[in-house]
Structures are given as C-alpha cells and as structure tokens.
Amino acid sequence: MAFNFGGAATNPASLAAPGFGTTTTAAAPAGFGGFGTTTTGGLFGNTQNKGFGFSSGLGTGTTAAAGFGTGLGTTLGGGFGGFNIQPQQQQQGSFFGQQAQAPAQSNQLVHTANALSAPTLLGDERDAILAKWNQLQAFWGTGKGYFNNQLPPVDFTQENPFCRFKAVGYSCIPGSKDEDGLVVLAFNKKEADVRSQQQHLVESLHKVLGGNQTLTVNVEGVKALPDDQTEVVIYVVERSPNGTSKRIPATTLYSYVEQANTKAQLTQLAVFMSVTRTELSPAQLKQLLANAPAGVDPIIWEQAKVDNPDADKLIPVPMVGFKELLRRLKIQDQMTKQHQSRVDIISNDISELQKNQATTVAKIAQYKRKLMDLSHRVLQVLIKQEIQRKSGYAIQVDEEHLRVQLDTIQCELNAPTQFKGRLNELMSQIRMQNHFGAVRSEERYSVDGDLLREIRQHLKQQQEGLSQLISVIKDDVEDIKLIEHGLLDRLG
C-alpha cells in the first residue's frame, strides 16, 4: 500500500521575508505520520492521534528562513509525509523525542504494573477484580487505572504497551526533494469542485502568500480523497530580477503556510491540513527504523522490517485503533478505484488504437492496390509516349539489348518445364477436377430408368388399391343407411 501519512507541526517556524511579515519563532516538533501526541493531521485526516509516544516529534530546533522575495533562504529539515524532521539542538533522548526522564518513566512503569497486577486501593479481595478491570482497560487502550489511595490513577492510552488494537502497515517513502518545493494542502471539498475552481484557487493562494508579483503558485496535482476531500499538491516559483527563476524550498513554504495568520486564511478556503512532501535522508531513515515506536513490541517491529516487501520504497508505519485502520481502508479503497479508473481509461485507449490500427491497415492495402493500378497506367502512358517519340528512328543498341533480354525471358517462360508450362499443367488439372466433380454431382442425383419404372408401377398399384378401398367404404355406407331407414319404418 502506497499511502501518504503525515502529521504536521502545529507551530512551525515562520518566514522572515518582505511581503510576509518578519517573524522568527521556534519550530515545534512534528509527529510521526499522525501518531504523535501533538494535535496533528495525517494527509487524509485532521484528528488528535496519540500513538506510540512520538510526543516530541523528531527533535526540536529554531529555523530562521529568509523567505520569499529576498532569495529563497535556508531552512533545515525535511519531512516524510509529515515527519518534518527539524535540527536537534540541546536535546537529549531518543530519535522520537523521548526526553531523558528515566526516573519518571520508571515510576510510570511501576505504577502501571501495580495497577495491572497488585492494586492496593481497597485492601481486600476486590483489589483482584480491580486488577482485572485495569487489565481490560489497558488492553482496550482507554480509561484510568486506580491502584493506590495515595497516588493518582494511571491513564491508559492506546500507546501503552498492553493495548491490543495496534498493528504495523507500510507507507510509501516520498521521493521528492526539499528543493522541489512540494507542499500538500488537504481541502474539505470534492475533487470536481476543486478542479472546476482551480484557477480561482490559485489566485486565492497567491493572495494568501502575500500577492508578491515575483511569486507564482503552481498546482502539481489534484487527487480525490475519502469522505469527499481532496488533496492538492502545490509549489511556488520565485522569479528574480535578472530573469532566472527557481522553486521555493518545501520547508520554507510549509513554515510560512503554518503561521497562525496564514493558516486562518487557508481555513477560510476549506484547507484543514498542510504537509510537506520531502524525502528522508539515509541517516534519518536508519535512525527512524532503529528504535521501535513506543507501545510497539520490538520483536513485532523487527519482524515488520523483515517482512517489508520493498525496503527501498516502503517504510513500516504503526497503526493504532479501529479509526486508523478504517482510515487506511478508505484510502486503499479510494486508490483502488483510482487505479481501476486508470485501467479502464487505458483499456479504452487500447481498444481505440486497435480500431485505428485495423482501419489504417485496410487503408494501406487499398492504397497499395491503387498504387499498383496507377503504376500500370503510368507505364502504359510511358510506353505510348516512347513509341511516339521513337517513331521514325532506327532501333538503337540499348533497345536491341532490351529486346534480346525480353526474348530470353519469354523463352524461359514458354519452356515446357518452366513457369508457363507448369501453369498450363495446373490449369488442366483444375479443369479435370471440375469436370469430374460435375460428373459425380450429376450421378449423385440421377435414378436408373428400370428402377424408376418399378417405382411408378408400385405407386400406380397403391393408387388403385386405395381407389377400391374407397369404393367399398362408400357401398357399406349406403347399406348402413338402408338398414337404418328400415328400422325406423318398423318402429314407426
């Protein structure tokens, strides 16, 4: 399955550029494919997903970008469908932003273990029932686990390691580079509406980006999403005074789009999420796969990496809860419909091409016959013209050579064992076969004269017998009438 999952940072670094304001803010950490604890939006959804403990994204840092209009600026980071990797500064912890809080994590694990196995809330046999209830909540990934009167309850979320409703799927690794400048905008509109208003949309986005005349907004692609939503991939081209142009980097454009005022204007255009579409570096990808996400068994994570059907193009992505599973199912169904639609279009094109090919072949054959006929006509005209031109002249040497060659060819054709003799032999055999076939066909439907006379005699006798039988029947009918008449007279 090749899906684009993304979680966008809620407070990305803004752009410092004329026409867009001059601000510099700290970039908030991005989530992992919509599984972070920040409020993120996957490429096909905009919900708060708490999954697998990507709470602090992939690192934090400050991004200063000299933006649109004064050079394209520099910005660090990239994104994998919303990974949005930022440079790590003064941060300790794992790649997924898990801070070095060993004592707090240890206490959390101890409290969770106590809630699931040995709660001491009531001090009697009811604690065993409470432990089972806590285990059920932990398996489901929701609720609170009470275990001690002196300590707060444990919150059971879907990222806890005991949650059963989780799996690992695969998503396509984007192949676009940051300099390609591709940013995805997800609209709460149908694809048909977006396509019909595409020009107006481009003008509106240009106004949102400051209306700078040196900038041009371009649409890379439009694709339908489930639930009557649409994905629009855009990039911005900046023209310099010397006539050259280049694309705004994706991270720079994304940082400006995610500013509060710009985001509010995009919301009015029915944009509910934006995300960059940039590839991960080999080092980032290796570090991402090195550690299992929070709540996922390392053994399952390692097995998912082994089962990856194409490690160069796909990356394992954890899925938590039925909503995430339903979302991926809708995406897969949507892509299946798109692929089927494309296959139908290709099939129709192939059928049309086959018809055109058949028509072309027929026309070529017709033109060949016409060319042959015209060639013969031209040859006849040339012969007559040559005869008129050579009239009154003696036969030249080259013409004599041609006459000799023609005589030689005529002799070869007329030779008994050559072409003309063989052709005559074949014609005679065809005539004989036609004659024999005609004779056989005549004999097949002919009747011998004696047999025909016998058949006539037999039919005549049958006719006479039938006539005698009819006469006897008539006489009997007359006799029956006389008998009936006599009986009536006697009774009367």
Coordinates of C-alpha atoms in Angstrom, one line a residue:
M1 CA 0.0 0.0 0.0
A2 CA 1.4 3.3 -1.0
F3 CA -0.2 5.9 1.2
N4 CA 1.0 9.3 2.3
F5 CA 0.6 9.7 6.1
G6 CA 1.6 12.9 7.6
G7 CA 1.5 14.8 10.8
A8 CA 2.2 18.5 10.6
A9 CA 3.7 20.6 13.3
T10 CA 1.3 22.9 14.9
N11 CA 3.7 25.8 15.4
P12 CA 6.3 25.7 12.6
A13 CA 8.9 28.3 12.1
S14 CA 7.6 31.3 10.3
L15 CA 9.3 33.0 7.4
A16 CA 11.2 36.3 7.6
A17 CA 10.5 37.8 4.2
P18 CA 9.2 41.0 2.7
G19 CA 5.6 40.7 1.9
F20 CA 5.0 38.0 4.5
G21 CA 6.0 39.8 7.7
T22 CA 9.2 39.4 9.7
T23 CA 9.0 37.0 12.5
T24 CA 11.2 34.2 13.8
T25 CA 9.7 31.6 16.0
A26 CA 10.8 28.2 17.3
A27 CA 9.7 25.2 15.3
A28 CA 7.5 22.9 17.3
P29 CA 8.3 19.2 16.9
A30 CA 6.4 17.3 14.3
G31 CA 4.6 14.0 14.8
F32 CA 5.2 10.7 13.1
G33 CA 2.6 10.0 10.5
G34 CA -0.2 11.4 12.7
F35 CA 0.8 9.2 15.7
G36 CA 2.4 11.9 17.9
T37 CA 0.6 13.3 21.0
T38 CA 0.5 16.8 19.5
T39 CA -2.6 17.7 17.5
T40 CA -1.5 16.7 14.1
G41 CA -3.2 15.9 10.8
G42 CA -2.5 12.9 8.7
L43 CA -2.6 13.6 5.0
F44 CA -6.1 12.2 4.9
G45 CA -7.4 13.3 8.3
N46 CA -7.1 16.0 10.9
T47 CA -7.5 14.4 14.3
Q48 CA -5.6 14.3 17.5
N49 CA -3.8 11.0 17.4
K50 CA -2.0 9.7 20.4
G51 CA 0.1 6.8 19.4
F52 CA 3.3 5.2 20.1
G53 CA 4.8 8.0 22.0
F54 CA 6.1 10.3 19.3
S55 CA 5.2 13.1 21.7
S56 CA 8.1 15.4 20.9
G57 CA 8.4 14.6 17.2
L58 CA 11.8 14.1 15.7
G59 CA 13.7 16.8 17.6
T60 CA 13.3 20.5 18.1
G61 CA 15.1 23.4 16.8
T62 CA 14.9 27.0 15.6
T63 CA 14.6 27.6 11.9
A64 CA 15.4 31.0 10.6
A65 CA 14.3 31.4 7.0
A66 CA 14.9 34.3 4.7
G67 CA 11.8 33.7 2.7
F68 CA 10.0 34.6 -0.5
G69 CA 11.2 37.7 -2.3
T70 CA 14.8 38.1 -1.0
G71 CA 16.3 34.9 -2.1
L72 CA 14.9 31.5 -1.2
G73 CA 16.5 31.4 2.2
T74 CA 17.8 28.4 4.0
T75 CA 15.9 26.1 6.2
L76 CA 17.0 22.8 7.8
G77 CA 14.9 19.7 7.9
G78 CA 12.7 17.7 5.6
G79 CA 9.6 15.6 6.0
F80 CA 8.3 12.2 5.3
G81 CA 4.6 12.8 4.8
G82 CA 4.6 14.9 7.9
F83 CA 7.7 13.7 9.7
N84 CA 9.1 17.2 9.3
I85 CA 12.4 16.5 10.8
Q86 CA 13.9 19.6 12.4
P87 CA 17.5 20.1 13.6
Q88 CA 18.1 18.8 17.1
Q89 CA 19.5 21.4 19.4
Q90 CA 20.2 21.0 23.1
Q91 CA 18.1 17.9 23.3
Q92 CA 18.8 14.6 24.9
G93 CA 16.8 11.5 24.3
S94 CA 15.9 9.1 21.5
F95 CA 15.2 9.9 17.9
F96 CA 11.4 10.1 18.6
G97 CA 11.8 12.9 21.0
Q98 CA 11.6 10.9 24.2
Q99 CA 13.3 13.0 26.7
A100 CA 15.8 11.5 29.1
Q101 CA 13.4 11.1 32.0
A102 CA 14.4 7.7 33.3
P103 CA 13.1 8.2 36.8
A104 CA 9.7 9.4 35.6
Q105 CA 9.4 6.7 33.1
S106 CA 10.4 4.1 35.6
N107 CA 7.8 5.3 38.1
Q108 CA 5.2 5.2 35.3
L109 CA 6.0 1.6 34.6
V110 CA 5.9 0.7 38.2
H111 CA 2.6 2.4 38.7
T112 CA 1.2 0.7 35.6
A113 CA 2.5 -2.7 36.8
N114 CA 0.9 -2.1 40.2
A115 CA -2.4 -1.2 38.6
L116 CA -2.5 -4.3 36.4
S117 CA -1.2 -6.9 38.9
A118 CA -1.3 -5.7 42.6
P119 CA -3.6 -2.7 43.3
T120 CA -3.9 -1.8 47.0
L121 CA -6.9 0.5 46.7
L122 CA -9.4 -1.4 48.8
G123 CA -7.2 -3.8 50.8
D124 CA -9.4 -6.9 50.2
E125 CA -10.4 -9.4 47.5
R126 CA -12.0 -6.6 45.5
D127 CA -8.5 -5.5 44.5
A128 CA -8.2 -8.6 42.4
I129 CA -11.3 -7.7 40.5
L130 CA -10.0 -4.1 40.1
A131 CA -6.7 -5.5 38.7
K132 CA -8.7 -7.5 36.0
W133 CA -10.7 -4.4 35.2
N134 CA -7.5 -2.4 34.9
Q135 CA -6.1 -5.1 32.6
L136 CA -9.2 -4.9 30.4
Q137 CA -8.8 -1.1 30.2
A138 CA -5.1 -1.4 29.3
F139 CA -5.9 -3.9 26.6
W140 CA -8.5 -1.6 25.1
G141 CA -6.3 1.5 25.5
T142 CA -8.7 3.8 27.3
G143 CA -9.7 4.6 30.9
K144 CA -7.9 5.2 34.2
G145 CA -6.3 2.5 36.4
Y146 CA -6.8 3.1 40.1
F147 CA -4.4 1.2 42.3
N148 CA -3.5 3.3 45.4
N149 CA -5.3 5.8 47.6
Q150 CA -2.2 7.9 47.9
L151 CA -1.3 8.1 44.2
P152 CA -3.1 9.4 41.1
P153 CA -4.5 6.8 38.7
V154 CA -2.7 5.6 35.7
D155 CA -4.1 6.9 32.3
F156 CA -4.4 4.0 29.9
T157 CA -4.0 5.3 26.3
Q158 CA -3.5 3.5 23.1
E159 CA 0.2 4.0 23.1
N160 CA 0.6 1.9 26.2
P161 CA 2.4 -1.4 25.5
F162 CA -0.5 -3.5 26.7
C163 CA -3.0 -2.1 24.1
R164 CA -4.1 -4.9 21.8
F165 CA -5.6 -2.9 18.9
K166 CA -2.5 -2.0 17.1
A167 CA -0.7 -3.3 14.0
V168 CA 2.1 -2.3 11.6
G169 CA 1.5 -1.4 8.0
Y170 CA 3.6 0.1 5.3
S171 CA 3.6 3.5 3.6
C172 CA 5.4 4.8 0.5
I173 CA 8.6 6.8 1.1
P174 CA 8.3 10.2 -0.7
G175 CA 10.8 10.7 -3.4
S176 CA 10.6 14.4 -3.7
K177 CA 13.4 16.6 -2.5
D178 CA 13.2 19.8 -0.5
E179 CA 14.2 21.9 -3.4
D180 CA 11.2 20.5 -5.4
G181 CA 9.1 22.7 -3.1
L182 CA 6.0 20.3 -3.0
V183 CA 3.5 21.1 -0.2
V184 CA 0.2 19.2 0.1
L185 CA -3.0 21.1 1.0
A186 CA -6.0 19.0 2.0
F187 CA -9.4 20.5 1.3
N188 CA -12.8 19.7 2.6
K189 CA -14.2 19.8 -0.9
K190 CA -15.0 17.3 -3.6
E191 CA -12.4 16.8 -6.4
A192 CA -14.9 18.1 -9.0
D193 CA -15.4 21.3 -7.2
V194 CA -11.7 21.9 -6.7
R195 CA -10.9 21.2 -10.4
S196 CA -13.7 23.5 -11.6
Q197 CA -12.4 26.3 -9.4
Q198 CA -8.7 25.6 -9.8
Q199 CA -7.8 28.9 -11.4
H200 CA -9.7 30.8 -8.6
L201 CA -7.9 28.6 -6.1
V202 CA -4.5 29.5 -7.5
E203 CA -5.4 33.2 -7.3
S204 CA -6.6 32.9 -3.7
L205 CA -3.5 31.1 -2.7
H206 CA -1.3 33.8 -4.3
K207 CA -3.2 36.4 -2.3
V208 CA -2.7 34.3 0.9
L209 CA 1.1 34.2 0.2
G210 CA 1.2 38.0 0.1
G211 CA 0.4 38.7 -3.5
N212 CA 4.0 39.3 -4.4
Q213 CA 4.3 39.7 -8.2
T214 CA 7.6 37.8 -8.2
L215 CA 5.9 34.6 -6.9
T216 CA 3.8 32.2 -9.0
V217 CA 1.7 29.5 -7.4
N218 CA 1.5 26.3 -9.5
V219 CA -0.6 23.1 -9.0
E220 CA 1.4 19.9 -9.3
G221 CA -1.6 17.6 -9.0
V222 CA -5.2 17.1 -7.7
K223 CA -6.4 13.8 -6.2
A224 CA -9.6 12.7 -4.6
L225 CA -9.6 11.5 -1.0
P226 CA -12.2 9.6 1.0
D227 CA -15.1 11.4 2.6
D228 CA -15.4 14.0 -0.2
Q229 CA -12.0 15.5 0.5
T230 CA -9.3 16.5 -2.0
E231 CA -5.5 16.6 -2.0
V232 CA -3.9 19.5 -3.9
V233 CA -0.1 19.5 -4.4
I234 CA 1.4 23.0 -5.0
Y235 CA 4.7 24.6 -5.4
V236 CA 5.8 28.2 -5.6
V237 CA 8.2 29.6 -8.2
E238 CA 10.1 32.8 -7.4
R239 CA 11.4 35.0 -10.3
S240 CA 14.5 37.1 -9.7
P241 CA 15.1 40.5 -11.4
N242 CA 17.7 39.0 -13.7
G243 CA 15.1 36.7 -15.3
T244 CA 16.0 33.5 -13.6
S245 CA 13.5 31.5 -11.5
K246 CA 13.6 28.7 -9.0
R247 CA 11.2 26.9 -6.7
I248 CA 10.8 27.9 -3.1
P249 CA 12.0 25.0 -0.8
A250 CA 9.2 22.9 0.6
T251 CA 10.2 23.5 4.2
T252 CA 10.3 27.3 3.7
L253 CA 6.9 27.3 2.0
Y254 CA 5.5 25.0 4.7
S255 CA 6.8 27.1 7.5
Y256 CA 5.0 30.2 6.1
V257 CA 1.8 28.3 5.5
E258 CA 1.7 27.1 9.1
Q259 CA 1.9 30.5 10.6
A260 CA -1.2 31.5 12.5
N261 CA -2.5 34.3 10.3
T262 CA -1.8 32.3 7.1
K263 CA -3.4 29.2 8.5
A264 CA -6.5 31.2 9.3
Q265 CA -6.8 32.4 5.8
L266 CA -6.3 28.9 4.4
T267 CA -9.0 27.6 6.7
Q268 CA -11.4 30.0 5.0
L269 CA -10.5 28.3 1.8
A270 CA -11.6 25.0 3.3
V271 CA -7.9 23.8 3.9
F272 CA -7.9 21.7 7.0
M273 CA -4.3 20.4 6.8
S274 CA -1.0 21.1 5.1
V275 CA 2.1 19.0 5.0
T276 CA 5.4 18.8 3.1
R277 CA 6.3 16.0 0.8
T278 CA 10.0 15.6 1.1
E279 CA 12.2 12.5 1.4
L280 CA 14.2 11.4 4.4
S281 CA 18.0 11.2 4.3
P282 CA 19.5 7.7 4.6
A283 CA 20.8 8.6 8.1
Q284 CA 17.3 9.8 9.2
L285 CA 15.7 6.7 7.8
K286 CA 18.1 4.4 9.5
Q287 CA 17.7 6.2 12.8
L288 CA 13.9 6.1 12.4
L289 CA 13.9 2.3 11.9
A290 CA 16.5 1.6 14.6
N291 CA 14.1 2.0 17.6
A292 CA 10.6 0.6 17.9
P293 CA 7.9 3.2 18.5
A294 CA 6.5 3.5 22.0
G295 CA 3.9 0.8 22.7
V296 CA 5.1 -1.5 19.9
D297 CA 6.8 -4.7 20.8
P298 CA 10.4 -4.5 19.5
I299 CA 10.1 -8.1 18.2
I300 CA 7.0 -7.1 16.1
W301 CA 8.8 -4.0 14.9
E302 CA 11.8 -6.1 13.8
Q303 CA 9.5 -8.6 12.1
A304 CA 7.8 -5.8 10.3
K305 CA 11.1 -4.6 8.9
V306 CA 11.9 -8.1 7.8
D307 CA 8.5 -8.5 6.1
N308 CA 8.8 -5.2 4.3
P309 CA 8.0 -6.1 0.6
D310 CA 10.2 -3.3 -0.7
A311 CA 12.6 -1.7 1.8
D312 CA 13.8 0.8 -0.7
K313 CA 10.3 2.3 -1.3
L314 CA 8.2 1.4 1.8
I315 CA 8.6 2.1 5.5
P316 CA 6.7 0.4 8.4
V317 CA 4.1 2.6 10.0
P318 CA 2.3 1.7 13.2
M319 CA -1.5 1.7 13.2
V320 CA -3.4 2.2 16.5
G321 CA -7.1 1.7 16.9
F322 CA -10.0 1.0 14.7
K323 CA -10.2 4.6 13.4
E324 CA -6.8 4.4 12.0
L325 CA -7.5 1.0 10.4
L326 CA -10.7 2.4 8.9
R327 CA -8.9 5.4 7.6
R328 CA -6.3 3.3 5.8
L329 CA -9.1 1.0 4.5
K330 CA -10.8 4.0 3.0
I331 CA -7.6 5.2 1.5
Q332 CA -6.9 1.8 0.0
D333 CA -10.4 1.6 -1.4
Q334 CA -10.0 5.1 -2.9
M335 CA -6.7 4.3 -4.5
T336 CA -8.1 1.0 -5.8
K337 CA -10.9 3.0 -7.5
Q338 CA -8.4 5.4 -9.0
H339 CA -6.3 2.6 -10.3
Q340 CA -9.3 0.8 -11.8
S341 CA -10.4 4.1 -13.4
R342 CA -7.0 4.5 -14.9
V343 CA -7.0 0.9 -16.1
D344 CA -10.4 1.4 -17.7
I345 CA -9.1 4.5 -19.5
I346 CA -6.0 2.6 -20.7
S347 CA -8.3 -0.3 -21.9
N348 CA -10.5 2.1 -23.8
D349 CA -7.4 3.7 -25.4
I350 CA -6.1 0.3 -26.4
S351 CA -9.4 -0.6 -28.0
E352 CA -9.5 2.7 -29.8
L353 CA -5.9 2.2 -31.0
Q354 CA -6.7 -1.3 -32.2
K355 CA -9.6 0.0 -34.2
N356 CA -7.5 2.7 -35.7
Q357 CA -4.8 0.2 -36.5
A358 CA -7.3 -2.1 -38.3
T359 CA -8.6 0.9 -40.2
T360 CA -5.0 2.0 -41.1
V361 CA -4.1 -1.5 -42.3
A362 CA -7.1 -1.6 -44.6
K363 CA -6.3 1.8 -45.9
I364 CA -2.7 0.8 -46.6
A365 CA -3.9 -2.2 -48.5
Q366 CA -6.3 -0.1 -50.5
Y367 CA -3.6 2.4 -51.3
K368 CA -1.2 -0.3 -52.4
R369 CA -3.8 -1.6 -54.8
K370 CA -4.4 1.9 -56.1
L371 CA -0.7 2.5 -56.4
M372 CA -0.3 -0.7 -58.4
D373 CA -3.1 0.3 -60.7
L374 CA -1.7 3.8 -61.1
S375 CA 1.7 2.4 -61.8
H376 CA 0.3 0.2 -64.6
R377 CA -1.5 3.2 -66.1
V378 CA 1.7 5.3 -65.9
L379 CA 3.6 2.5 -67.6
Q380 CA 1.1 2.4 -70.4
V381 CA 1.3 6.1 -70.9
L382 CA 5.1 6.0 -70.9
I383 CA 5.0 3.2 -73.5
K384 CA 2.8 5.1 -75.8
Q385 CA 4.8 8.3 -75.3
E386 CA 8.1 6.4 -76.0
I387 CA 6.5 4.9 -79.1
Q388 CA 5.6 8.3 -80.4
R389 CA 9.0 9.7 -79.5
K390 CA 10.9 6.9 -81.2
S391 CA 8.7 6.9 -84.3
G392 CA 10.8 7.0 -87.5
Y393 CA 14.1 6.2 -85.7
A394 CA 16.1 3.0 -86.1
I395 CA 16.4 0.6 -83.3
Q396 CA 19.3 1.6 -81.0
V397 CA 21.8 -0.6 -79.4
D398 CA 20.4 -0.4 -75.9
E399 CA 16.9 -1.2 -77.3
E400 CA 18.3 -4.2 -79.1
H401 CA 19.8 -5.4 -75.8
L402 CA 16.4 -5.0 -74.1
R403 CA 14.7 -6.9 -77.0
V404 CA 17.2 -9.7 -76.6
Q405 CA 16.6 -9.9 -72.8
L406 CA 12.8 -9.9 -73.3
D407 CA 13.1 -12.7 -75.8
T408 CA 15.2 -14.7 -73.4
I409 CA 12.7 -14.2 -70.7
Q410 CA 9.8 -15.1 -73.0
C411 CA 11.6 -18.3 -73.9
E412 CA 12.2 -19.2 -70.3
L413 CA 8.5 -18.7 -69.6
N414 CA 7.4 -20.7 -72.6
A415 CA 9.8 -23.6 -71.8
P416 CA 7.8 -26.9 -71.0
T417 CA 9.5 -27.2 -67.6
Q418 CA 9.3 -23.6 -66.7
F419 CA 6.6 -21.3 -65.4
K420 CA 4.2 -21.2 -68.3
G421 CA 4.3 -24.9 -68.8
R422 CA 3.7 -25.5 -65.1
L423 CA 0.9 -23.0 -65.1
N424 CA -0.8 -24.8 -68.1
E425 CA -0.5 -28.1 -66.3
L426 CA -2.1 -26.7 -63.2
M427 CA -4.9 -25.2 -65.3
S428 CA -5.6 -28.5 -67.0
Q429 CA -5.7 -30.4 -63.6
I430 CA -8.1 -27.8 -62.3
R431 CA -10.4 -28.3 -65.3
M432 CA -10.3 -32.1 -64.9
Q433 CA -11.1 -31.9 -61.3
N434 CA -14.1 -29.5 -62.1
H435 CA -15.3 -32.0 -64.8
F436 CA -15.0 -35.0 -62.5
G437 CA -16.8 -33.1 -59.8
A438 CA -19.6 -32.1 -62.1
V439 CA -20.0 -35.7 -63.3
R440 CA -20.0 -37.0 -59.8
S441 CA -22.6 -34.4 -58.8
E442 CA -24.8 -35.4 -61.8
E443 CA -24.6 -39.2 -61.0
R444 CA -25.4 -38.4 -57.4
Y445 CA -28.9 -37.1 -58.2
S446 CA -29.7 -39.5 -61.2
V447 CA -32.1 -42.5 -61.0
D448 CA -31.9 -45.7 -63.1
G449 CA -34.7 -45.9 -65.7
D450 CA -35.8 -49.5 -64.8
L451 CA -35.9 -48.6 -61.1
L452 CA -37.9 -45.5 -61.9
R453 CA -40.5 -47.6 -63.9
E454 CA -40.8 -50.1 -61.0
I455 CA -41.4 -47.2 -58.6
R456 CA -44.1 -45.8 -60.9
Q457 CA -45.8 -49.2 -61.2
H458 CA -45.7 -49.7 -57.4
L459 CA -47.2 -46.3 -56.8
K460 CA -49.9 -47.0 -59.5
Q461 CA -50.9 -50.2 -57.8
Q462 CA -51.1 -48.4 -54.5
Q463 CA -53.3 -45.8 -56.0
E464 CA -55.6 -48.4 -57.5
G465 CA -55.8 -50.2 -54.1
L466 CA -56.8 -47.0 -52.4
S467 CA -59.5 -46.4 -55.0
Q468 CA -61.0 -49.9 -54.5
L469 CA -61.0 -49.4 -50.7
I470 CA -62.8 -46.1 -51.1
S471 CA -65.4 -47.7 -53.3
V472 CA -66.1 -50.5 -50.8
I473 CA -66.4 -48.0 -48.0
K474 CA -69.0 -46.0 -50.0
D475 CA -71.1 -49.1 -50.7
D476 CA -71.0 -50.0 -47.0
V477 CA -72.2 -46.6 -46.1
E478 CA -75.2 -46.9 -48.5
D479 CA -76.1 -50.3 -47.0
I480 CA -76.0 -48.8 -43.4
K481 CA -78.3 -46.0 -44.5
L482 CA -80.8 -48.5 -45.9
I483 CA -80.7 -50.6 -42.7
E484 CA -81.3 -47.5 -40.6
H485 CA -84.2 -46.5 -42.8
G486 CA -85.9 -49.9 -42.5
L487 CA -85.5 -50.0 -38.7
L488 CA -87.2 -46.5 -38.4
D489 CA -90.1 -47.7 -40.6
R490 CA -90.7 -50.8 -38.4
L491 CA -90.5 -48.8 -35.2
G492 CA -92.9 -46.2 -36.6

